[in-house]
mmCIF file of C-alpha atoms in Angstrom:
data_model
loop_
_atom_site.group_PDB
_atom_site.id
_atom_site.type_symbol
_atom_site.label_atom_id
_atom_site.label_comp_id
_atom_site.label_asym_id
_atom_site.label_seq_id
_atom_site.Cartn_x
_atom_site.Cartn_y
_atom_site.Cartn_z
ATOM 1 C CA MET A 1 0.000 0.000 0.000
ATOM 2 C CA ILE A 2 1.312 3.424 -0.974
ATOM 3 C CA SER A 3 2.238 5.617 1.995
ATOM 4 C CA ARG A 4 1.318 9.277 1.684
ATOM 5 C CA LYS A 5 2.735 10.221 5.062
ATOM 6 C CA VAL A 6 5.184 13.116 5.334
ATOM 7 C CA ASN A 7 7.073 14.022 8.482
ATOM 8 C CA ASN A 8 5.771 17.505 9.161
ATOM 9 C CA VAL A 9 3.889 20.526 7.846
ATOM 10 C CA LYS A 10 7.016 21.947 6.221
ATOM 11 C CA GLU A 11 7.394 18.856 4.027
ATOM 12 C CA ALA A 12 3.668 18.769 3.343
ATOM 13 C CA LEU A 13 3.641 22.303 1.910
ATOM 14 C CA GLU A 14 6.696 21.910 -0.324
ATOM 15 C CA GLY A 15 6.088 23.324 -3.783
ATOM 16 C CA ILE A 16 3.601 26.025 -2.821
ATOM 17 C CA GLN A 17 4.704 29.191 -4.599
ATOM 18 C CA ASP A 18 3.699 32.812 -5.065
ATOM 19 C CA GLY A 19 0.673 33.383 -7.270
ATOM 20 C CA GLN A 20 -0.865 29.930 -6.871
ATOM 21 C CA THR A 21 -4.491 29.023 -6.156
ATOM 22 C CA ILE A 22 -5.165 27.176 -2.911
ATOM 23 C CA MET A 23 -8.354 25.620 -1.551
ATOM 24 C CA LEU A 24 -8.648 25.607 2.242
ATOM 25 C CA GLY A 25 -11.231 23.509 4.063
ATOM 26 C CA GLY A 26 -13.208 24.598 7.069
ATOM 27 C CA PHE A 27 -16.156 26.812 7.895
ATOM 28 C CA GLY A 28 -15.215 29.937 9.808
ATOM 29 C CA LEU A 29 -12.907 28.472 12.442
ATOM 30 C CA CYS A 30 -14.495 25.004 12.401
ATOM 31 C CA GLY A 31 -12.237 22.329 10.962
ATOM 32 C CA ILE A 32 -9.606 24.646 9.487
ATOM 33 C CA PRO A 33 -6.065 23.408 8.734
ATOM 34 C CA GLU A 34 -4.439 25.504 11.472
ATOM 35 C CA ASN A 35 -0.903 24.144 11.131
ATOM 36 C CA SER A 36 -0.848 24.579 7.360
ATOM 37 C CA ILE A 37 -2.111 28.151 7.494
ATOM 38 C CA ALA A 38 0.552 29.027 10.075
ATOM 39 C CA GLU A 39 3.197 27.497 7.809
ATOM 40 C CA LEU A 40 1.943 29.528 4.834
ATOM 41 C CA VAL A 41 2.469 32.639 6.952
ATOM 42 C CA THR A 42 6.014 31.474 7.771
ATOM 43 C CA LYS A 43 6.771 30.655 4.124
ATOM 44 C CA ASN A 44 5.663 34.209 3.244
ATOM 45 C CA VAL A 45 4.172 33.161 -0.101
ATOM 46 C CA THR A 46 2.277 36.046 -1.678
ATOM 47 C CA ASN A 47 -0.262 36.878 -4.406
ATOM 48 C CA LEU A 48 -2.303 33.837 -3.446
ATOM 49 C CA THR A 49 -5.828 33.134 -4.630
ATOM 50 C CA CYS A 50 -7.613 31.398 -1.770
ATOM 51 C CA ILE A 51 -10.835 29.419 -2.143
ATOM 52 C CA SER A 52 -12.530 29.070 1.222
ATOM 53 C CA ASN A 53 -16.047 29.497 2.565
ATOM 54 C CA ASN A 54 -14.886 32.598 4.452
ATOM 55 C CA ALA A 55 -11.752 33.940 6.072
ATOM 56 C CA GLY A 56 -12.339 33.284 9.759
ATOM 57 C CA VAL A 57 -11.416 36.144 12.091
ATOM 58 C CA ASP A 58 -8.816 38.901 12.081
ATOM 59 C CA ASP A 59 -6.131 37.188 14.136
ATOM 60 C CA PHE A 60 -6.624 33.516 13.336
ATOM 61 C CA GLY A 61 -6.963 31.188 10.368
ATOM 62 C CA LEU A 62 -6.909 32.901 6.978
ATOM 63 C CA GLY A 63 -7.056 36.217 8.820
ATOM 64 C CA LEU A 64 -3.329 35.765 9.482
ATOM 65 C CA LEU A 65 -2.622 35.665 5.731
ATOM 66 C CA LEU A 66 -4.822 38.706 5.158
ATOM 67 C CA GLN A 67 -2.969 40.649 7.845
ATOM 68 C CA LYS A 68 0.328 40.085 6.019
ATOM 69 C CA ARG A 69 -1.217 40.912 2.605
ATOM 70 C CA GLN A 70 -0.357 37.440 1.303
ATOM 71 C CA ILE A 71 -3.742 36.962 -0.357
ATOM 72 C CA LYS A 72 -4.399 38.695 -3.669
ATOM 73 C CA LYS A 73 -7.890 37.271 -4.231
ATOM 74 C CA MET A 74 -10.485 35.627 -1.979
ATOM 75 C CA ILE A 75 -13.121 33.342 -3.478
ATOM 76 C CA SER A 76 -15.687 32.791 -0.745
ATOM 77 C CA SER A 77 -19.378 32.870 0.090
ATOM 78 C CA TYR A 78 -19.345 35.742 2.593
ATOM 79 C CA VAL A 79 -17.073 38.070 4.531
ATOM 80 C CA GLY A 80 -18.029 36.602 7.919
ATOM 81 C CA GLU A 81 -16.534 37.904 11.165
ATOM 82 C CA ASN A 82 -13.297 39.199 9.642
ATOM 83 C CA ALA A 83 -13.140 43.003 9.852
ATOM 84 C CA GLU A 84 -9.811 43.117 7.991
ATOM 85 C CA PHE A 85 -11.298 41.078 5.150
ATOM 86 C CA GLU A 86 -14.153 43.599 4.940
ATOM 87 C CA ARG A 87 -11.787 46.571 5.069
ATOM 88 C CA GLN A 88 -9.526 45.266 2.315
ATOM 89 C CA MET A 89 -12.506 44.411 0.121
ATOM 90 C CA LEU A 90 -14.169 47.831 0.497
ATOM 91 C CA SER A 91 -10.887 49.686 -0.033
ATOM 92 C CA GLY A 92 -10.117 47.751 -3.205
ATOM 93 C CA GLU A 93 -6.905 46.264 -1.799
ATOM 94 C CA LEU A 94 -8.261 42.726 -2.122
ATOM 95 C CA GLU A 95 -10.024 41.170 -5.086
ATOM 96 C CA VAL A 96 -13.101 39.296 -3.862
ATOM 97 C CA GLU A 97 -15.358 36.874 -5.708
ATOM 98 C CA LEU A 98 -18.448 36.236 -3.599
ATOM 99 C CA THR A 99 -20.220 33.021 -4.578
ATOM 100 C CA PRO A 100 -23.459 31.466 -3.287
ATOM 101 C CA GLN A 101 -22.450 28.944 -0.642
ATOM 102 C CA GLY A 102 -24.017 25.929 -2.316
ATOM 103 C CA THR A 103 -22.458 26.896 -5.647
ATOM 104 C CA LEU A 104 -19.045 27.229 -4.024
ATOM 105 C CA ALA A 105 -19.382 23.752 -2.533
ATOM 106 C CA GLU A 106 -20.518 22.279 -5.852
ATOM 107 C CA LYS A 107 -17.694 23.969 -7.786
ATOM 108 C CA CYS A 108 -15.305 22.165 -5.421
ATOM 109 C CA ARG A 109 -17.165 18.853 -5.677
ATOM 110 C CA ALA A 110 -17.288 19.106 -9.463
ATOM 111 C CA ALA A 111 -13.511 19.573 -9.576
ATOM 112 C CA GLN A 112 -13.168 16.581 -7.245
ATOM 113 C CA ALA A 113 -15.317 14.437 -9.568
ATOM 114 C CA GLY A 114 -13.690 15.636 -12.793
ATOM 115 C CA ILE A 115 -16.840 17.445 -13.951
ATOM 116 C CA PRO A 116 -15.864 20.625 -15.866
ATOM 117 C CA ALA A 117 -19.120 22.560 -15.403
ATOM 118 C CA PHE A 118 -22.723 22.326 -14.183
ATOM 119 C CA PHE A 119 -25.960 24.331 -14.237
ATOM 120 C CA THR A 120 -27.575 25.801 -11.120
ATOM 121 C CA PRO A 121 -30.546 28.167 -10.599
ATOM 122 C CA ALA A 122 -28.648 30.003 -7.832
ATOM 123 C CA GLY A 123 -27.671 33.512 -8.865
ATOM 124 C CA PHE A 124 -29.762 33.807 -12.038
ATOM 125 C CA GLY A 125 -30.887 37.392 -12.568
ATOM 126 C CA THR A 126 -28.155 38.772 -10.295
ATOM 127 C CA GLU A 127 -24.568 39.964 -10.709
ATOM 128 C CA VAL A 128 -23.465 36.363 -10.109
ATOM 129 C CA ALA A 129 -24.782 35.445 -13.585
ATOM 130 C CA GLU A 130 -23.140 38.297 -15.501
ATOM 131 C CA GLY A 131 -21.077 37.022 -18.442
ATOM 132 C CA LYS A 132 -22.082 33.393 -17.865
ATOM 133 C CA GLU A 133 -24.075 31.042 -20.057
ATOM 134 C CA THR A 134 -27.698 30.581 -18.994
ATOM 135 C CA ARG A 135 -30.154 27.877 -20.005
ATOM 136 C CA GLU A 136 -33.707 26.867 -19.212
ATOM 137 C CA PHE A 137 -34.428 23.499 -17.622
ATOM 138 C CA ASN A 138 -37.991 22.418 -16.768
ATOM 139 C CA GLY A 139 -39.242 25.974 -17.063
ATOM 140 C CA LYS A 140 -36.582 27.458 -14.777
ATOM 141 C CA MET A 141 -33.496 29.428 -15.764
ATOM 142 C CA HIS A 142 -30.087 28.175 -14.705
ATOM 143 C CA VAL A 143 -26.547 29.571 -14.724
ATOM 144 C CA MET A 144 -23.565 27.561 -15.923
ATOM 145 C CA GLU A 145 -20.753 27.461 -13.370
ATOM 146 C CA LEU A 146 -17.243 26.151 -14.033
ATOM 147 C CA ALA A 147 -15.490 23.796 -11.649
ATOM 148 C CA TYR A 148 -12.595 25.336 -9.739
ATOM 149 C CA LYS A 149 -9.006 24.847 -10.835
ATOM 150 C CA ALA A 150 -6.569 24.891 -7.927
ATOM 151 C CA ASP A 151 -2.911 24.035 -7.464
ATOM 152 C CA PHE A 152 -3.268 22.800 -3.884
ATOM 153 C CA SER A 153 -6.115 21.742 -1.629
ATOM 154 C CA ILE A 154 -5.428 21.792 2.109
ATOM 155 C CA VAL A 155 -7.909 19.996 4.354
ATOM 156 C CA LYS A 156 -8.180 19.141 8.037
ATOM 157 C CA ALA A 157 -9.426 15.770 9.332
ATOM 158 C CA TRP A 158 -9.929 14.190 12.728
ATOM 159 C CA LYS A 159 -8.269 10.866 11.911
ATOM 160 C CA GLY A 160 -6.263 9.628 8.969
ATOM 161 C CA ASP A 161 -4.031 6.725 8.101
ATOM 162 C CA GLU A 162 -0.711 6.603 6.285
ATOM 163 C CA ALA A 163 -2.501 5.616 3.065
ATOM 164 C CA GLY A 164 -4.390 8.940 3.148
ATOM 165 C CA ASN A 165 -7.837 7.693 4.187
ATOM 166 C CA LEU A 166 -9.674 10.374 6.178
ATOM 167 C CA ILE A 167 -12.395 10.569 8.821
ATOM 168 C CA PHE A 168 -13.939 13.920 9.726
ATOM 169 C CA LYS A 169 -15.644 14.678 13.022
ATOM 170 C CA GLY A 170 -19.052 16.340 13.191
ATOM 171 C CA THR A 171 -19.467 19.628 11.378
ATOM 172 C CA ALA A 172 -15.720 19.800 10.665
ATOM 173 C CA ARG A 173 -16.599 17.639 7.667
ATOM 174 C CA ASN A 174 -17.996 20.820 5.963
ATOM 175 C CA PHE A 175 -15.901 21.964 2.989
ATOM 176 C CA ASN A 176 -13.061 19.593 3.827
ATOM 177 C CA ALA A 177 -14.863 16.653 2.242
ATOM 178 C CA CYS A 178 -15.590 18.287 -1.121
ATOM 179 C CA MET A 179 -12.147 19.918 -1.383
ATOM 180 C CA ALA A 180 -10.176 16.684 -0.913
ATOM 181 C CA GLY A 181 -9.034 15.598 -4.354
ATOM 182 C CA ALA A 182 -10.306 18.804 -5.970
ATOM 183 C CA ALA A 183 -6.850 20.238 -6.753
ATOM 184 C CA LYS A 184 -3.660 19.038 -8.400
ATOM 185 C CA ILE A 185 -2.242 18.169 -4.975
ATOM 186 C CA THR A 186 -4.253 17.536 -1.797
ATOM 187 C CA ILE A 187 -2.629 17.940 1.615
ATOM 188 C CA ALA A 188 -4.358 16.611 4.726
ATOM 189 C CA GLU A 189 -3.433 17.542 8.268
ATOM 190 C CA VAL A 190 -4.958 15.290 10.902
ATOM 191 C CA GLU A 191 -5.282 15.216 14.666
ATOM 192 C CA GLU A 192 -4.453 11.531 14.805
ATOM 193 C CA LEU A 193 -2.376 9.653 12.206
ATOM 194 C CA VAL A 194 -2.556 5.855 12.421
ATOM 195 C CA PRO A 195 -1.031 2.956 10.452
ATOM 196 C CA ALA A 196 -2.797 1.862 7.272
ATOM 197 C CA GLY A 197 -5.462 -0.736 7.966
ATOM 198 C CA THR A 198 -6.291 0.642 11.400
ATOM 199 C CA LEU A 199 -9.412 2.578 10.398
ATOM 200 C CA ASN A 200 -12.776 0.890 9.952
ATOM 201 C CA PRO A 201 -13.446 1.010 6.181
ATOM 202 C CA ASN A 202 -17.140 1.705 6.840
ATOM 203 C CA GLU A 203 -16.273 4.918 8.701
ATOM 204 C CA ILE A 204 -13.936 6.448 6.109
ATOM 205 C CA HIS A 205 -15.287 9.630 4.494
ATOM 206 C CA ILE A 206 -12.513 10.262 1.947
ATOM 207 C CA PRO A 207 -10.466 7.436 0.391
ATOM 208 C CA GLY A 208 -6.696 7.783 0.281
ATOM 209 C CA ILE A 209 -6.638 7.971 -3.523
ATOM 210 C CA MET A 210 -7.803 11.592 -3.172
ATOM 211 C CA VAL A 211 -4.938 12.571 -0.851
ATOM 212 C CA ASN A 212 -1.315 13.130 -1.916
ATOM 213 C CA ARG A 213 0.290 14.092 1.408
ATOM 214 C CA ILE A 214 -0.791 13.552 4.996
ATOM 215 C CA PHE A 215 0.788 14.624 8.284
ATOM 216 C CA GLN A 216 -0.130 14.814 11.927
ATOM 217 C CA GLY A 217 -0.767 18.342 13.128
ATOM 218 C CA GLU A 218 -0.107 19.591 16.613
ATOM 219 C CA LYS A 219 -1.301 22.146 19.169
ATOM 220 C CA PHE A 220 -4.720 22.698 17.611
ATOM 221 C CA GLU A 221 -6.411 25.693 19.230
ATOM 222 C CA LYS A 222 -9.898 25.005 17.830
ATOM 223 C CA ARG A 223 -11.121 28.478 18.650
ATOM 224 C CA ILE A 224 -14.816 29.326 18.817
ATOM 225 C CA GLU A 225 -15.676 32.043 16.321
ATOM 226 C CA GLN A 226 -18.591 33.467 18.244
ATOM 227 C CA ARG A 227 -19.489 32.104 21.664
ATOM 228 C CA THR A 228 -23.206 32.233 22.469
ATOM 229 C CA VAL A 229 -24.539 31.106 25.824
ATOM 230 C CA ARG A 230 -28.026 31.235 27.347
ATOM 231 C CA GLN A 231 -28.870 33.376 30.318
ATOM 232 C CA LYS A 232 -28.948 31.679 33.714
#
């Protein structure tokens, strides 16, 4: 069985260069590849195009890359809780492509499945549809969307084995599942890395064939983006 294990995050991110397009799994701060993002900051790669549901918060996750002006373009579904993201977008410092959330997920999944394009009713009649092919299906207008093309996909999983098989935990499955295998090279950071054959095949969410490199992360903070508690 082919081993996709690498020793650390530095080895996992080898080959990432300025100007490339990178998918990053997670939703806000839930299930984000914390170690990989920190390493991207250390590598100081710039002019990146990042595909992610949103950019987390100012001082954590993709917010760290935004602070250092390492991201040239954000492709996401909303600005979220990141004030710096909002500021850079409104000032014109950052190119932003806002995409309906379901469309963003499907553009990732289509790339994962090798499907070049698909039609969706989301966005028809709005700015989202400008310059795109439209077609009627069953009496309803649809917009043609192209699958994403990315150099690297970086995902975060709960457990993985050395063959690259992944298991996600709870809502951390989010965009991680559809981004695995959706780029030229997929990197997975996991909380627990086990020998091949250890995982129950019936519990695996992503097969190892979709992963090129896997490593065990460390010191996950798992911050809560917005804590809400009920009154006593």
